[in-house]
PDB file of C-alpha atoms in Angstrom:
ATOM      1  CA  MET A  15       5.027   5.106  23.255  1.00  0.00           C
ATOM      2  CA  LEU A  16       7.463   8.705  22.804  1.00  0.00           C
ATOM      3  CA  LEU A  17       9.836   6.590  20.809  1.00  0.00           C
ATOM      4  CA  ARG A  18       7.012   5.056  18.584  1.00  0.00           C
ATOM      5  CA  TRP A  19       6.200   8.665  17.836  1.00  0.00           C
ATOM      6  CA  ARG A  20       9.302   9.996  17.096  1.00  0.00           C
ATOM      7  CA  ARG A  21       9.946   6.926  14.571  1.00  0.00           C
ATOM      8  CA  TRP A  22       6.572   7.510  12.658  1.00  0.00           C
ATOM      9  CA  ARG A  23       7.346  11.664  12.734  1.00  0.00           C
ATOM     10  CA  ARG A  24      10.566  10.996  11.356  1.00  0.00           C
ATOM     11  CA  GLY A  25       9.677   8.461   8.792  1.00  0.00           C
ATOM     12  CA  ARG A  26       7.654  11.323   6.556  1.00  0.00           C
ATOM     13  CA  PRO A  27       7.671  15.133   6.110  1.00  0.00           C
ATOM     14  CA  PHE A  28       5.846  15.875   9.014  1.00  0.00           C
ATOM     15  CA  TRP A  29       6.410  19.201   9.526  1.00  0.00           C
ATOM     16  CA  GLY A  30       5.771  20.349   6.095  1.00  0.00           C
ATOM     17  CA  GLY A  31       2.464  18.546   6.925  1.00  0.00           C
ATOM     18  CA  LEU A  32       1.570  20.326   9.771  1.00  0.00           C
ATOM     19  CA  LEU A  33       2.452  23.936   7.636  1.00  0.00           C
ATOM     20  CA  THR A  34       0.328  22.462   5.257  1.00  0.00           C
ATOM     21  CA  VAL A  35      -2.605  22.016   7.466  1.00  0.00           C
ATOM     22  CA  ALA A  36      -2.349  25.000   9.176  1.00  0.00           C
ATOM     23  CA  ALA A  37      -2.524  26.780   5.968  1.00  0.00           C
ATOM     24  CA  GLY A  38      -5.617  24.941   5.299  1.00  0.00           C
ATOM     25  CA  VAL A  39      -7.235  25.612   8.208  1.00  0.00           C
ATOM     26  CA  GLU A  40      -6.609  29.614   8.067  1.00  0.00           C
ATOM     27  CA  ILE A  41      -7.878  29.776   4.788  1.00  0.00           C
ATOM     28  CA  ALA A  42     -10.990  27.623   5.144  1.00  0.00           C
ATOM     29  CA  ALA A  43     -11.999  29.568   8.578  1.00  0.00           C
ATOM     30  CA  ILE A  44     -11.757  32.776   7.489  1.00  0.00           C
ATOM     31  CA  PRO A  45     -15.258  32.811   4.950  1.00  0.00           C
ATOM     32  CA  LEU A  46     -17.309  30.426   8.581  1.00  0.00           C
ATOM     33  CA  ALA A  47     -16.615  33.513  10.458  1.00  0.00           C
ATOM     34  CA  PRO A  48     -19.398  35.230  12.126  1.00  0.00           C
ATOM     35  CA  MET A  49     -20.923  37.596   9.922  1.00  0.00           C
ATOM     36  CA  LYS A  50     -20.018  40.349  12.711  1.00  0.00           C
ATOM     37  CA  VAL A  51     -16.670  39.893  11.911  1.00  0.00           C
ATOM     38  CA  MET A  52     -16.260  38.899   7.936  1.00  0.00           C
ATOM     39  CA  LEU A  53     -17.927  41.234   5.335  1.00  0.00           C
ATOM     40  CA  HIS A  54     -20.167  39.233   3.232  1.00  0.00           C
ATOM     41  CA  GLN A  55     -17.894  36.922   0.338  1.00  0.00           C
ATOM     42  CA  GLY A  56     -19.972  35.439  -2.014  1.00  0.00           C
ATOM     43  CA  ALA A  57     -18.430  32.965  -4.531  1.00  0.00           C
ATOM     44  CA  ALA A  58     -14.936  33.572  -2.719  1.00  0.00           C
ATOM     45  CA  GLY A  59     -15.763  32.166   0.449  1.00  0.00           C
ATOM     46  CA  ALA A  60     -16.886  29.194  -1.807  1.00  0.00           C
ATOM     47  CA  ALA A  61     -13.038  29.007  -3.187  1.00  0.00           C
ATOM     48  CA  SER A  62     -11.808  29.975   0.097  1.00  0.00           C
ATOM     49  CA  VAL A  63     -13.330  26.899   1.842  1.00  0.00           C
ATOM     50  CA  LEU A  64     -12.427  24.587  -1.051  1.00  0.00           C
ATOM     51  CA  LEU A  65      -9.041  25.444  -1.310  1.00  0.00           C
ATOM     52  CA  GLY A  66      -8.696  25.221   2.212  1.00  0.00           C
ATOM     53  CA  ALA A  67     -10.173  21.928   2.206  1.00  0.00           C
ATOM     54  CA  VAL A  68      -7.594  20.509  -0.647  1.00  0.00           C
ATOM     55  CA  LEU A  69      -4.901  22.022   1.405  1.00  0.00           C
ATOM     56  CA  ILE A  70      -5.708  20.259   4.368  1.00  0.00           C
ATOM     57  CA  VAL A  71      -5.660  16.223   2.475  1.00  0.00           C
ATOM     58  CA  LEU A  72      -2.483  17.351   0.698  1.00  0.00           C
ATOM     59  CA  GLY A  73      -1.165  18.097   4.208  1.00  0.00           C
ATOM     60  CA  LEU A  74      -2.655  14.338   5.539  1.00  0.00           C
ATOM     61  CA  SER A  75      -1.337  12.712   2.483  1.00  0.00           C
ATOM     62  CA  ALA A  76       2.075  14.139   3.291  1.00  0.00           C
ATOM     63  CA  TRP A  77       2.068  12.347   6.926  1.00  0.00           C
ATOM     64  CA  PHE A  78      -0.043   8.852   5.036  1.00  0.00           C
ATOM     65  CA  THR A  79       1.643   8.636   2.186  1.00  0.00           C
ATOM     66  CA  PRO A  80       5.234  10.091   2.208  1.00  0.00           C
ATOM     67  CA  HIS A  81       6.515   8.304  -0.918  1.00  0.00           C
ATOM     68  CA  TYR A  82       4.395  10.446  -3.133  1.00  0.00           C
ATOM     69  CA  ARG A  83       5.919  13.910  -1.120  1.00  0.00           C
ATOM     70  CA  THR A  84       7.263  14.911  -4.923  1.00  0.00           C
ATOM     71  CA  LEU A  85       3.635  15.359  -6.365  1.00  0.00           C
ATOM     72  CA  THR A  86       2.370  16.586  -2.552  1.00  0.00           C
ATOM     73  CA  GLY A  87       4.915  19.191  -2.539  1.00  0.00           C
ATOM     74  CA  ILE A  88       4.099  20.638  -5.872  1.00  0.00           C
ATOM     75  CA  LEU A  89       0.421  20.621  -6.001  1.00  0.00           C
ATOM     76  CA  THR A  90       0.336  22.490  -1.719  1.00  0.00           C
ATOM     77  CA  ALA A  91       2.451  25.237  -3.608  1.00  0.00           C
ATOM     78  CA  MET A  92      -0.066  25.779  -6.673  1.00  0.00           C
ATOM     79  CA  ILE A  93      -3.100  25.956  -4.662  1.00  0.00           C
ATOM     80  CA  ALA A  94      -1.786  28.108  -1.751  1.00  0.00           C
ATOM     81  CA  ALA A  95      -0.620  30.733  -4.341  1.00  0.00           C
ATOM     82  CA  ALA A  96      -3.860  30.291  -6.247  1.00  0.00           C
ATOM     83  CA  ALA A  97      -5.071  31.246  -2.836  1.00  0.00           C
ATOM     84  CA  LEU A  98      -3.835  34.322  -2.973  1.00  0.00           C
ATOM     85  CA  VAL A  99      -6.122  35.152  -5.723  1.00  0.00           C
ATOM     86  CA  LEU A 100      -9.080  33.402  -4.987  1.00  0.00           C
ATOM     87  CA  SER A 101      -9.750  33.937  -1.562  1.00  0.00           C
ATOM     88  CA  ASN A 102      -8.699  36.313   0.428  1.00  0.00           C
ATOM     89  CA  LEU A 103      -5.343  37.273  -0.102  1.00  0.00           C
ATOM     90  CA  GLY A 104      -4.750  33.176   1.056  1.00  0.00           C
ATOM     91  CA  GLY A 105      -6.350  34.049   4.387  1.00  0.00           C
ATOM     92  CA  PHE A 106      -4.675  36.981   4.650  1.00  0.00           C
ATOM     93  CA  LEU A 107      -1.593  36.333   3.081  1.00  0.00           C
ATOM     94  CA  ILE A 108      -0.753  33.594   6.875  1.00  0.00           C
ATOM     95  CA  GLY A 109      -2.421  30.811   4.796  1.00  0.00           C
ATOM     96  CA  THR A 110      -0.655  31.533   1.437  1.00  0.00           C
ATOM     97  CA  VAL A 111       2.919  31.872   3.202  1.00  0.00           C
ATOM     98  CA  ALA A 112       2.584  28.554   5.549  1.00  0.00           C
ATOM     99  CA  GLY A 113       1.314  26.739   2.550  1.00  0.00           C
ATOM    100  CA  LEU A 114       4.321  28.032  -0.087  1.00  0.00           C
ATOM    101  CA  ILE A 115       6.646  26.698   3.584  1.00  0.00           C
ATOM    102  CA  GLY A 116       5.408  23.489   4.047  1.00  0.00           C
ATOM    103  CA  GLY A 117       5.222  22.850   0.468  1.00  0.00           C
ATOM    104  CA  GLY A 118       8.470  23.591   0.175  1.00  0.00           C
ATOM    105  CA  LEU A 119       9.473  21.229   3.449  1.00  0.00           C
ATOM    106  CA  VAL A 120       7.395  18.277   1.874  1.00  0.00           C
ATOM    107  CA  PHE A 121       8.846  18.557  -1.509  1.00  0.00           C
ATOM    108  CA  GLY A 122      12.093  18.649  -0.652  1.00  0.00           C
ATOM    109  CA  TRP A 123      11.755  16.029   2.448  1.00  0.00           C
ATOM    110  CA  GLN A 124      14.124  12.607   1.509  1.00  0.00           C
ATOM    111  CA  PRO A 125      13.779   9.601   3.976  1.00  0.00           C
ATOM    112  CA  ARG A 126      16.547   8.667   6.244  1.00  0.00           C
ATOM    113  CA  THR A 127      18.543   5.907   4.781  1.00  0.00           C
ATOM    114  CA  ALA A 128      20.761   2.935   7.102  1.00  0.00           C
ATOM    115  CA  PRO A 129      23.878   3.665   6.688  1.00  0.00           C
ATOM    116  CA  ALA A 130      25.487   1.307   4.509  1.00  0.00           C
ATOM    117  CA  PRO A 131      27.738  -1.387   6.344  1.00  0.00           C
ATOM    118  CA  GLU A 132      31.745  -1.520   5.810  1.00  0.00           C
ATOM    119  CA  PRO A 133      32.663  -3.966   3.000  1.00  0.00           C
ATOM    120  CA  PRO A 134      35.217  -6.232   4.378  1.00  0.00           C
ATOM    121  CA  HIS A 135      38.705  -5.708   3.684  1.00  0.00           C
ATOM    122  CA  PRO A 136      39.900  -6.902   0.071  1.00  0.00           C
ATOM    123  CA  ASN A 137      43.210  -7.893   1.467  1.00  0.00           C
ATOM    124  CA  PRO A 138      42.875  -9.071   5.113  1.00  0.00           C
ATOM    125  CA  PRO A 139      46.031  -9.230   7.397  1.00  0.00           C
ATOM    126  CA  LEU A 140      47.714 -12.487   7.277  1.00  0.00           C
ATOM    127  CA  VAL A 141      48.725 -13.734  10.905  1.00  0.00           C
ATOM    128  CA  GLU A 142      51.991 -15.318  10.993  1.00  0.00           C
ATOM    129  CA  GLU A 143      51.713 -19.070  12.442  1.00  0.00           C
ATOM    130  CA  GLU A 144      54.343 -19.976  15.220  1.00  0.00           C
ATOM    131  CA  ALA A 145      56.787 -22.984  14.769  1.00  0.00           C
TER     132      ALA A 145
END
């Protein structure tokens, strides 16, 4: 079971997706805090929840469709940067920084390829026949 988990995790941008999901949860959770903890937010609260939900979807997309990693990484970085302006400083900067790092990890991830087998030697050594 552990071997299957490792194989699944290494076959996709796991850490970038995890940081992206964590950034989305952090950005979306701040406006959903109790009113005693959070100030009244208004339209910024709706934008925060929307941006957080999109970041969560992008993080899951990085895990389950790794062949779209380039688009996912770019969109993640753009939305995390937009959260800096549209929500509470991007989740008090923690969500924006985590989203930018996660987007960079997703964008930069490359799948591992199996090493190519060595080609046969072009001139095999001749074996002398005994007479």
